[in-house]
Coordinates of N, CA and C and ligand atoms in Angstrom, one line a residue:
X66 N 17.4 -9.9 -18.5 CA 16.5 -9.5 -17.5 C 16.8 -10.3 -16.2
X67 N 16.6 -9.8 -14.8 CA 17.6 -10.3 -14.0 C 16.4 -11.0 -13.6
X68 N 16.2 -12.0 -12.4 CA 15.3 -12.9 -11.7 C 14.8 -12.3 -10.6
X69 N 13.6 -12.0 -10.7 CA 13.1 -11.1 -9.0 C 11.9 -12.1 -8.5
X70 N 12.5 -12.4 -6.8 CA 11.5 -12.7 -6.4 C 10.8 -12.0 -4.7
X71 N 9.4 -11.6 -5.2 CA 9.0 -10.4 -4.2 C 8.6 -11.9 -3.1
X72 N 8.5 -11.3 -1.6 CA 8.4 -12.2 -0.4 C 7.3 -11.1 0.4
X73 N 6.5 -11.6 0.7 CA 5.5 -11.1 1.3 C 4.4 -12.0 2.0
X74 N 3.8 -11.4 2.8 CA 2.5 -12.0 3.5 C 1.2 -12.8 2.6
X75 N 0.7 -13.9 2.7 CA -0.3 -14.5 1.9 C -1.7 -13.9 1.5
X76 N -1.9 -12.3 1.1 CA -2.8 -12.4 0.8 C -2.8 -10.8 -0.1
X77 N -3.6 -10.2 -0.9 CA -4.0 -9.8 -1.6 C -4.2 -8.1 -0.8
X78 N -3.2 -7.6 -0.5 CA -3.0 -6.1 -0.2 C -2.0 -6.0 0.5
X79 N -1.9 -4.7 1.1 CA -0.7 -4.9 2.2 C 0.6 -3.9 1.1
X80 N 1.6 -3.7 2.1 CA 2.8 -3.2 1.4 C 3.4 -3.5 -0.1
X81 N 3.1 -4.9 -0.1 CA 3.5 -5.5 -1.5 C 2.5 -5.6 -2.4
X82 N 1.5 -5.1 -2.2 CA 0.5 -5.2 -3.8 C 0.5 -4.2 -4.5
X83 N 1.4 -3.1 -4.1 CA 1.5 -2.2 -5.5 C 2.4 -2.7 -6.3
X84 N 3.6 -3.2 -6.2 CA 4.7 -3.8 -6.3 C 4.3 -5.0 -7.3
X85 N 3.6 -6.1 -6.8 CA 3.0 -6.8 -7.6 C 2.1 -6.4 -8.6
X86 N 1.2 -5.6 -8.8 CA 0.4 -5.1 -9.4 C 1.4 -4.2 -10.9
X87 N 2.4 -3.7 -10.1 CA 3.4 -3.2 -11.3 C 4.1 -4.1 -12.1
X88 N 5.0 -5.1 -11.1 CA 5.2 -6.1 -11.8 C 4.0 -6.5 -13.0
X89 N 2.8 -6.8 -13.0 CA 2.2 -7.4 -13.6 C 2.3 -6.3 -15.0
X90 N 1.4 -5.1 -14.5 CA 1.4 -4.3 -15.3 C 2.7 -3.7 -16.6
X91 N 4.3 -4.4 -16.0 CA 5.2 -3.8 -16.3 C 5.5 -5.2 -18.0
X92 N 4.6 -6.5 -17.5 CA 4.6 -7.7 -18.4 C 6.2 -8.4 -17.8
X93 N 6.5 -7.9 -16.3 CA 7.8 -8.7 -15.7 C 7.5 -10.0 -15.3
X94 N 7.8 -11.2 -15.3 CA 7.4 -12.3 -14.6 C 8.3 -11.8 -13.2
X95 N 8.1 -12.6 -12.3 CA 8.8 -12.4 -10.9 C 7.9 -13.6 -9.7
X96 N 9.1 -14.2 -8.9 CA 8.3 -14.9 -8.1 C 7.8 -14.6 -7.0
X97 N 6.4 -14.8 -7.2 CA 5.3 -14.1 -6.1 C 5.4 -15.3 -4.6
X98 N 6.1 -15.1 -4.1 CA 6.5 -15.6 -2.5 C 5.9 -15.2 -1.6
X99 N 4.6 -16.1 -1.3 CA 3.6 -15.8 -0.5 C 3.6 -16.3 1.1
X100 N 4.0 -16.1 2.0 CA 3.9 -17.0 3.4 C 3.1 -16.1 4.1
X101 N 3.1 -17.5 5.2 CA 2.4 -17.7 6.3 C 2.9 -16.6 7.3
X102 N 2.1 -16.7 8.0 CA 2.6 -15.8 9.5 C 3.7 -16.7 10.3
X103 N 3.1 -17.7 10.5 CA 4.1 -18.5 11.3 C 5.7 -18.7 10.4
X104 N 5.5 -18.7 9.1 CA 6.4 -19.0 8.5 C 7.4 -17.5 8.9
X105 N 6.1 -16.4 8.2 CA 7.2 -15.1 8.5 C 7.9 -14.9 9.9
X106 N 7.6 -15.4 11.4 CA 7.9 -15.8 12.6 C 9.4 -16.5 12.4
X107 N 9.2 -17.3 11.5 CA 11.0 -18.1 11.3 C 12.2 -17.5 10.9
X108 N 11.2 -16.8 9.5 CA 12.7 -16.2 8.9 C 12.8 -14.7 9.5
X109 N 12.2 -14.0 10.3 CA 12.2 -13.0 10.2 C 13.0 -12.6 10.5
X110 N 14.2 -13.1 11.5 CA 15.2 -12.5 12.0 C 16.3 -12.4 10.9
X111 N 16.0 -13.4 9.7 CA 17.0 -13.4 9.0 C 17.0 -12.3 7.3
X112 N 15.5 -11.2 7.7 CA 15.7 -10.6 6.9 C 16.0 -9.1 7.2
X113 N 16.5 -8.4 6.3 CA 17.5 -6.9 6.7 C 16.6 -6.1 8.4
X114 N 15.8 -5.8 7.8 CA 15.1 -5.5 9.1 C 14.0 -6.0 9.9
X115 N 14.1 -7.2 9.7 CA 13.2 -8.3 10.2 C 11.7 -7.9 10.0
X116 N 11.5 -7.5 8.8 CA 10.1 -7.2 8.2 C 10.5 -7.8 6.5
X117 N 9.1 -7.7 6.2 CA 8.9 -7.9 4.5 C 8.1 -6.5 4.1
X118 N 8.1 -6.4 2.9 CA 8.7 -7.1 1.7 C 9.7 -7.4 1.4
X119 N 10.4 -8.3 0.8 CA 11.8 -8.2 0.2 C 11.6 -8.4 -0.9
X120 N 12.2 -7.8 -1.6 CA 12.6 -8.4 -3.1 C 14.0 -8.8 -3.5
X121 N 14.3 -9.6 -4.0 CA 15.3 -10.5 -4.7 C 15.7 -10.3 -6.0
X122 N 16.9 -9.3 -6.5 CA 17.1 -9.5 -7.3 C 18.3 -10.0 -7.9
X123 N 18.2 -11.2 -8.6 CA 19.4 -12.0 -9.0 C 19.5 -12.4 -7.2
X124 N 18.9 -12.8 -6.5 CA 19.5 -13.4 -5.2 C 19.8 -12.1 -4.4
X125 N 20.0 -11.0 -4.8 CA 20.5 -10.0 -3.4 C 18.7 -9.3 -3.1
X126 N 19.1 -9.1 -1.8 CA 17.8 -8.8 -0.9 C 17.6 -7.5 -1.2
X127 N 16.5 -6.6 -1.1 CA 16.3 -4.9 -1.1 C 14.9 -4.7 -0.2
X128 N 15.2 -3.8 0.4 CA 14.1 -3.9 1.4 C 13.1 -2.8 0.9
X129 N 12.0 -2.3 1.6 CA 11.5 -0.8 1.7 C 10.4 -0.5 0.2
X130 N 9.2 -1.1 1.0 CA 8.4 -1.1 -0.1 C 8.0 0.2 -1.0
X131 N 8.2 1.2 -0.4 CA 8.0 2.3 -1.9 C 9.3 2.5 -2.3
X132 N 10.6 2.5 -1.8 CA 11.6 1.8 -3.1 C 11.1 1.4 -4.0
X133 N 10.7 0.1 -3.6 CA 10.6 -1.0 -4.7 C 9.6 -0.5 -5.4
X134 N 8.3 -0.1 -4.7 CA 7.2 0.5 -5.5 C 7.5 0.9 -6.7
X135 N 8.9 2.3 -5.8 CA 9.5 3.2 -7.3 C 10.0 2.5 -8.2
X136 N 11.0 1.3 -7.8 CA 11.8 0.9 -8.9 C 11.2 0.1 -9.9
X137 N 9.3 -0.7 -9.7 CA 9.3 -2.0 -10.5 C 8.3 -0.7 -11.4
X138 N 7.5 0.4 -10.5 CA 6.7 1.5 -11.3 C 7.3 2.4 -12.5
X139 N 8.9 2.0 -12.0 CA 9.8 2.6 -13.2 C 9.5 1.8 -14.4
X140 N 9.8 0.8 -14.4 CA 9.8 -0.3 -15.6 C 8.3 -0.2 -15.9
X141 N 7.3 0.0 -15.1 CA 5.9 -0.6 -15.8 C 5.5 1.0 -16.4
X142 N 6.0 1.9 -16.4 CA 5.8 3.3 -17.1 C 4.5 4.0 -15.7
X143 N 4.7 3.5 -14.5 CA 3.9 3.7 -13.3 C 4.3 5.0 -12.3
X144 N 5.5 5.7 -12.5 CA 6.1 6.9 -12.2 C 6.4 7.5 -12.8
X145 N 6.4 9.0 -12.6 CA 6.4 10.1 -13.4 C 7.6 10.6 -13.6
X146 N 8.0 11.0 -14.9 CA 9.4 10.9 -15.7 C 9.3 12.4 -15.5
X147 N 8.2 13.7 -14.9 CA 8.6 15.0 -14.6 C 9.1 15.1 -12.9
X148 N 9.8 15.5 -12.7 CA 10.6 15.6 -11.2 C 9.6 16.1 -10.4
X149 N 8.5 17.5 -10.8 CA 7.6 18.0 -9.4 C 6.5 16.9 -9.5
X150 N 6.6 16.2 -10.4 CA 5.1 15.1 -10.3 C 5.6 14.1 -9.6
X151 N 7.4 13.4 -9.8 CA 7.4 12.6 -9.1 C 7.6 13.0 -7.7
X152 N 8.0 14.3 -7.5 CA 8.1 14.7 -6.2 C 6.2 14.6 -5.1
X153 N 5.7 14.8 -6.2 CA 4.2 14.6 -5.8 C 3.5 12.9 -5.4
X154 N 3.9 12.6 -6.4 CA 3.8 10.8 -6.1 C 4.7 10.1 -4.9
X155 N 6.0 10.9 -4.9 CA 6.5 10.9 -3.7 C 5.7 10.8 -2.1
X156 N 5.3 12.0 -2.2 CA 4.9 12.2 -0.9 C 3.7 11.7 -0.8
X157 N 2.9 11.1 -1.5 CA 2.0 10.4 -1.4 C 2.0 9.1 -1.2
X158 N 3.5 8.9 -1.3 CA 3.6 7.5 -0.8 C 3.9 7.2 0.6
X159 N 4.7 8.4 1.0 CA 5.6 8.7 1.8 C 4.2 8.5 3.3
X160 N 3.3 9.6 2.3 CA 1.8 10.0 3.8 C 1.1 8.3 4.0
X161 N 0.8 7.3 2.8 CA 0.7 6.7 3.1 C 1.4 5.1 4.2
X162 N 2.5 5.4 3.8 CA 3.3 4.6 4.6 C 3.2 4.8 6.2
X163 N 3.0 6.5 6.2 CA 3.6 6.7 7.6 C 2.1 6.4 8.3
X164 N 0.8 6.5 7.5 CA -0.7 5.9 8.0 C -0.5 5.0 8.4
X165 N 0.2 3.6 7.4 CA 0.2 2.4 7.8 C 1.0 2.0 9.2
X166 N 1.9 2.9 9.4 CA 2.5 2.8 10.6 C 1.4 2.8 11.8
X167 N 0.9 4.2 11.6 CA 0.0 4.3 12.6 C -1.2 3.2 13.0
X168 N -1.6 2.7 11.8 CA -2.4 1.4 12.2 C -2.3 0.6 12.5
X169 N -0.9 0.3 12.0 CA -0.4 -1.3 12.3 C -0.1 -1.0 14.3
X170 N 0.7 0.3 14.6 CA 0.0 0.1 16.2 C -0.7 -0.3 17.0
X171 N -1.9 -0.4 16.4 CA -2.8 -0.9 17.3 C -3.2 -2.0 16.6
X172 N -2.5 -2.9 16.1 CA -2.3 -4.4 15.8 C -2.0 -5.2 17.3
X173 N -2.8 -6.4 17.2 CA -2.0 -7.0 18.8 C -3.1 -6.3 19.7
X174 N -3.7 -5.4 20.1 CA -4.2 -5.0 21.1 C -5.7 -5.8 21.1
X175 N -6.2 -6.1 22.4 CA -7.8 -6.5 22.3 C -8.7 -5.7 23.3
X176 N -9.7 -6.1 23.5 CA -10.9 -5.4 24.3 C -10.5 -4.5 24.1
X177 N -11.2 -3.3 25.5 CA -11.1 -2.0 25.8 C -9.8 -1.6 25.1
X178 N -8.6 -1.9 25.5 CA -7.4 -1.0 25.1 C -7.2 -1.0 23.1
X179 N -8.0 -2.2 22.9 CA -8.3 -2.4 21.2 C -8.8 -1.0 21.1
X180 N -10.4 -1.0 21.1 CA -11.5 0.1 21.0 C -10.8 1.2 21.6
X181 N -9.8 1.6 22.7 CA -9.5 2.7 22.8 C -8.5 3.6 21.7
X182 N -7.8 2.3 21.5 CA -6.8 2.7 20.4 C -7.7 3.1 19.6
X183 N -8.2 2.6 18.7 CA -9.0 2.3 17.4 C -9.5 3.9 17.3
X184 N -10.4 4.2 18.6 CA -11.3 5.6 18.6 C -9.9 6.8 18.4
X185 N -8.6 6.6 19.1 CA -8.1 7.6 19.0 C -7.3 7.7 17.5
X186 N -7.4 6.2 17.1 CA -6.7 6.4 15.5 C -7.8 6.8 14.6
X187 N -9.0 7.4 14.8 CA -10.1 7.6 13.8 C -10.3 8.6 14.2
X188 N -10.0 9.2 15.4 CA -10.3 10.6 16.0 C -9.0 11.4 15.4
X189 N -7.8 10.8 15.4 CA -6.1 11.5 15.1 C -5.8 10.8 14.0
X190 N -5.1 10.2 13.8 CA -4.4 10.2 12.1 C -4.8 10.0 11.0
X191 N -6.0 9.1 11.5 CA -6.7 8.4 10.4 C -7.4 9.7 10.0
X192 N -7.9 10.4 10.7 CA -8.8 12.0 10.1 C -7.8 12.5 9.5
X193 N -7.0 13.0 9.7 CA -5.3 13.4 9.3 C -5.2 13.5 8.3
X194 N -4.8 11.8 8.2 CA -4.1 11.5 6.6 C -5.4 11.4 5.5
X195 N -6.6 11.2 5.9 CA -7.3 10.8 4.9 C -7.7 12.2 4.3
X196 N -7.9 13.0 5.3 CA -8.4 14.5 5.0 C -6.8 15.0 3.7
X197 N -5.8 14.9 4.4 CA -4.6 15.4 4.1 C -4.6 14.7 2.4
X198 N -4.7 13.4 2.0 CA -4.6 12.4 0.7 C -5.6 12.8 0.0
X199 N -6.7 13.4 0.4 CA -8.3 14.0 0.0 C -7.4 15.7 -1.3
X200 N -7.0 16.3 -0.4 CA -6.5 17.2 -1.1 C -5.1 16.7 -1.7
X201 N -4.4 15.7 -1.9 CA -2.9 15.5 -2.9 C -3.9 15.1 -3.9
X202 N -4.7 14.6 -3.3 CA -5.8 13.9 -5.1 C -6.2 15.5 -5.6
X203 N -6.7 16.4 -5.1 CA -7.9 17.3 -5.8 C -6.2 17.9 -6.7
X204 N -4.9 18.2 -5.6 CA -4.0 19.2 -6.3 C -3.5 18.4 -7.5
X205 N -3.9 17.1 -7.5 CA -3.4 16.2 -9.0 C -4.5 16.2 -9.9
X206 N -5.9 17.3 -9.7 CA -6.4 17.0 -10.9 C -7.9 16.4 -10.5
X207 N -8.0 15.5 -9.0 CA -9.3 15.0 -8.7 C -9.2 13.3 -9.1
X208 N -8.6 13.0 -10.6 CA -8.4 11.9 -11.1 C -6.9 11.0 -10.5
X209 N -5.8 11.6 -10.6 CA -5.2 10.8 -10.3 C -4.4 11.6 -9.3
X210 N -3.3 11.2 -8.7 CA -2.1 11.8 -7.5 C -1.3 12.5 -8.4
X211 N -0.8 12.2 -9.3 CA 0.4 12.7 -10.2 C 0.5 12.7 -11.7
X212 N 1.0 13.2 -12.5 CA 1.4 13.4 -13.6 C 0.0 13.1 -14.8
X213 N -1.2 13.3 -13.7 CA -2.3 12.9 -14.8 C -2.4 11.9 -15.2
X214 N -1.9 10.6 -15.0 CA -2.2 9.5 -14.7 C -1.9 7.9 -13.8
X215 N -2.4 7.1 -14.1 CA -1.7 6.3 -13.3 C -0.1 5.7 -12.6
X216 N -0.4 6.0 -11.5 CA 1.3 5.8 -10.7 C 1.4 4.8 -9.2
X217 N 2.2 4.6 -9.2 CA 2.3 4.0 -7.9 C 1.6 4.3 -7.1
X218 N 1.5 5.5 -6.6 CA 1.1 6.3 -5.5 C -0.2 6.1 -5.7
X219 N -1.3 6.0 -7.0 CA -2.7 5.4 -6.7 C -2.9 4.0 -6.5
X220 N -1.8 3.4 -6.9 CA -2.1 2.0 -6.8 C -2.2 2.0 -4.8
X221 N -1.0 2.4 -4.5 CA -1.3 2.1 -3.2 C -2.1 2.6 -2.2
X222 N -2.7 4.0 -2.6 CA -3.7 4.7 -1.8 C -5.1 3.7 -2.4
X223 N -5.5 3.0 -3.1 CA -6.2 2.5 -4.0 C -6.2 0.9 -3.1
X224 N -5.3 0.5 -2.4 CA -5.1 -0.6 -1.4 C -5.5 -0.4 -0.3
X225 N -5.2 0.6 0.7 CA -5.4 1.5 1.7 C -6.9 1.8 1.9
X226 N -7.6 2.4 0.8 CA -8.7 2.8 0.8 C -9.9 1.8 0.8
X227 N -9.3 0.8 -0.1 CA -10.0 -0.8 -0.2 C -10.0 -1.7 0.9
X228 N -8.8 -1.7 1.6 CA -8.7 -2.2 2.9 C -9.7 -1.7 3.7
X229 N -9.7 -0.2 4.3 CA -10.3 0.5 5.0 C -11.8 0.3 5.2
X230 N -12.5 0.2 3.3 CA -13.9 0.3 3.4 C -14.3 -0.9 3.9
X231 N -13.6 -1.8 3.7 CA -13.4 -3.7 3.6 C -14.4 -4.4 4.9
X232 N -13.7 -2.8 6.3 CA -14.7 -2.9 7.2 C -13.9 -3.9 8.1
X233 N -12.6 -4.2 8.0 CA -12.1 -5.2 8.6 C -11.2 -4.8 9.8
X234 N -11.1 -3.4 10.3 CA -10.6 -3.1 11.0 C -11.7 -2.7 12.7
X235 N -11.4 -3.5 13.3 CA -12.8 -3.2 14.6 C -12.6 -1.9 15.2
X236 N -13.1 -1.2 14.7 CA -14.0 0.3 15.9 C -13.8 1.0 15.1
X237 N -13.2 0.7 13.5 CA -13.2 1.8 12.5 C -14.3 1.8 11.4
X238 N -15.3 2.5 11.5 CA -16.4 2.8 10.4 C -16.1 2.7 9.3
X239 N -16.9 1.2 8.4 CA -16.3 1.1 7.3 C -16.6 2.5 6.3
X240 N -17.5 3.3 7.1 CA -17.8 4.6 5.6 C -17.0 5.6 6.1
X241 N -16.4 5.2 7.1 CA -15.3 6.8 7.3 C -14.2 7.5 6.2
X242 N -14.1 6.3 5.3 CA -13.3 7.5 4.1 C -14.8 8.2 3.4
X243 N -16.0 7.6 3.2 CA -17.1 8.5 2.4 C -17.5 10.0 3.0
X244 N -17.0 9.3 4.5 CA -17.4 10.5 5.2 C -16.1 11.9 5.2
X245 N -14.7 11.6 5.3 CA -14.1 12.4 5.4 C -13.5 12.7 4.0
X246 N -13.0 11.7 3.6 CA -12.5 12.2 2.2 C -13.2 11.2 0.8
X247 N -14.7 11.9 0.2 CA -15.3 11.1 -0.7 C -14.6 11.3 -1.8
X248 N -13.4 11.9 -2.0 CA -12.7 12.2 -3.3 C -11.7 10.4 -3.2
X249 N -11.3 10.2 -2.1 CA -10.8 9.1 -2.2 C -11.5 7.7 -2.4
X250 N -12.9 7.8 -2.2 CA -13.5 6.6 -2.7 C -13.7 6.5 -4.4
X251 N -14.0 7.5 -4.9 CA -14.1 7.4 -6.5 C -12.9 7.3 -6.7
X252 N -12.2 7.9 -5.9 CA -10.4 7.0 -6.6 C -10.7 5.7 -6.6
X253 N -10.6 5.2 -5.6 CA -10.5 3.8 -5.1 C -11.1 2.8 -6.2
X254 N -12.6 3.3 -6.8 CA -13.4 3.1 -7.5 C -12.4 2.7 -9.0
X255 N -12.0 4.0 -9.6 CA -11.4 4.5 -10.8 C -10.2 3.4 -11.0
X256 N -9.6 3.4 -9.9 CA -8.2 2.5 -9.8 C -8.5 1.2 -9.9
X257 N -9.5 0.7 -9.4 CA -9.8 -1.1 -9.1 C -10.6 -1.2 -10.9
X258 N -11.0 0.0 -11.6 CA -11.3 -0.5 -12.7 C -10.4 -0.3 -13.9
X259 N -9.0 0.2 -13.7 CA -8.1 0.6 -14.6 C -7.6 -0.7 -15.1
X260 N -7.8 -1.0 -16.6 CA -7.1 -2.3 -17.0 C -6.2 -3.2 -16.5
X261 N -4.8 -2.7 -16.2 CA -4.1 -2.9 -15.7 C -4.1 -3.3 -14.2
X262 N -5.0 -2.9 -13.9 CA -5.8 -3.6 -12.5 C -6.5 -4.3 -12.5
X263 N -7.5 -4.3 -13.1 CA -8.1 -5.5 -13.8 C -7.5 -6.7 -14.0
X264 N -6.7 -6.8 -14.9 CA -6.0 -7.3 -15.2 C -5.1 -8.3 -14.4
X265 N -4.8 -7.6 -13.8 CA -3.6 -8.6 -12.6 C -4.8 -9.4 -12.0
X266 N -5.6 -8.6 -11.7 CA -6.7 -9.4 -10.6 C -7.0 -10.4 -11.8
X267 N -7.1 -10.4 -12.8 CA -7.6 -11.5 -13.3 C -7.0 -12.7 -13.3
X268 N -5.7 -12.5 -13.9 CA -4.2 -13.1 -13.8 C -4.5 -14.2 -12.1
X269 N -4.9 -13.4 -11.8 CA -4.8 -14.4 -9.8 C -6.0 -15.2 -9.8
X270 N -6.6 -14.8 -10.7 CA -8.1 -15.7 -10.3 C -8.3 -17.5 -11.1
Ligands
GSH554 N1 9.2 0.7 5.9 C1 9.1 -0.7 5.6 C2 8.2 -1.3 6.7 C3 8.1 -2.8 6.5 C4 7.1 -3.4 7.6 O1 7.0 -2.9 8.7 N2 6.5 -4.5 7.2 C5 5.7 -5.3 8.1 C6 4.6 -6.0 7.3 S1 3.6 -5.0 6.3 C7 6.5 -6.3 8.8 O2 7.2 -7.0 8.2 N3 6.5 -6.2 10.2 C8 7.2 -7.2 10.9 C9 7.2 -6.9 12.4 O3 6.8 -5.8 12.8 O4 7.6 -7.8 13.1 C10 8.6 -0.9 4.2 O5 7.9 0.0 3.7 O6 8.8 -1.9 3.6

């Protein structure tokens, strides 16, 4: 078994907690490399695209968190071994990521130009994608995104969605997924209570 150590931001969501959460679930040990902001500020230049996650395996770097999603969700039995399901968990990772893009934009901004951003990301993409992830859940069933059961692709809409309600984003209504897409909160719900989710969380505590 080779040595993997995942590198990421200090806290408990974000690009890398599907990743870890598979790890866990997969029974891989791997070193959970937690830093600081200021810290990520030092190295950043020195990693492939001056972002994290990285993962380490045996020492070589790999970037691109639903990669990695896919590769650690391989091992934990977390992706779907039929091609149009994993083509489905695909793109649900795919819509996710490109959300987070959109929010992480209006990272850095304050006052007025904060709140303006904010109203136009709850007015435009955030309606978008949540409405858009509202139906990849109903076409998988209502229960899960893919293959009828747990996959990467809920773990991380299942992050997304927890973040969101968390309420921690300013000018974004913590009930705006209840309001646009309620199919994604009983996910959200379903997911945070699946063993294997459970589980890791426990493992941290
Ligand atoms: N497509 C990349 C995006 C990675 C990314 O943007 N990561 C953020 C943290 S979640 C980052 O490191 N940003 C650094 C920066 O913008 O300076 C992935 O999915 O891993």
């Amino acid at each position: 078994m080779p040595s993997y150590k995942l590198t990421y931001f200090d806290f408990d969501g974000g690009r890398a907690e599907p990743i870890r959460i598979a790890f866990h679930a997969a029974g891989i040990d791997f070193e959970d490399e937690r830093i600081s902001f200021p810290e990520f500020g030092e190295m950043r230049k020195g990693t492939r695209f001056n972002s994290v996650p990285v993962l380490e395996i045996d020492g070589a770097a790999v970037t691109q968190s639903n990669a990695l999603s896919r590769y650690v969700g391989k091992m934990a039995g977390l992706y779907p071994a039929d091609d149009l399901q994993a083509l489905y968990c695909d793109e649900v990772l795919g819509a996710l990521e490109d959300l987070s893009h959109y929010v992480v934009q209006t990272f850095g901004l304050q006052g007025e130009e904060l709140k303006l951003a904010r109203k136009k990301l709850v007015d435009g993409w955030l309606s978008v994608y949540l409405k858009g992830l509202d139906e990849l859940l109903a076409r998988g069933g209502g229960e899960y995104f893919a293959g009828n059961g747990l996959t990467v692709a809920d773990l991380k809409a299942f992050v997304q969605v927890r973040s969101l309600r968390a309420g921690k984003l300013d000018h974004v209504p913590a009930d705006l997924v209840e309001r646009l897409a309620p199919g994604l909160v009983e996910h959200q719900e379903r997911i945070e209570g699946d063993p294997r989710v459970t589980a890791y969380y426990a493992s941290r505590s």
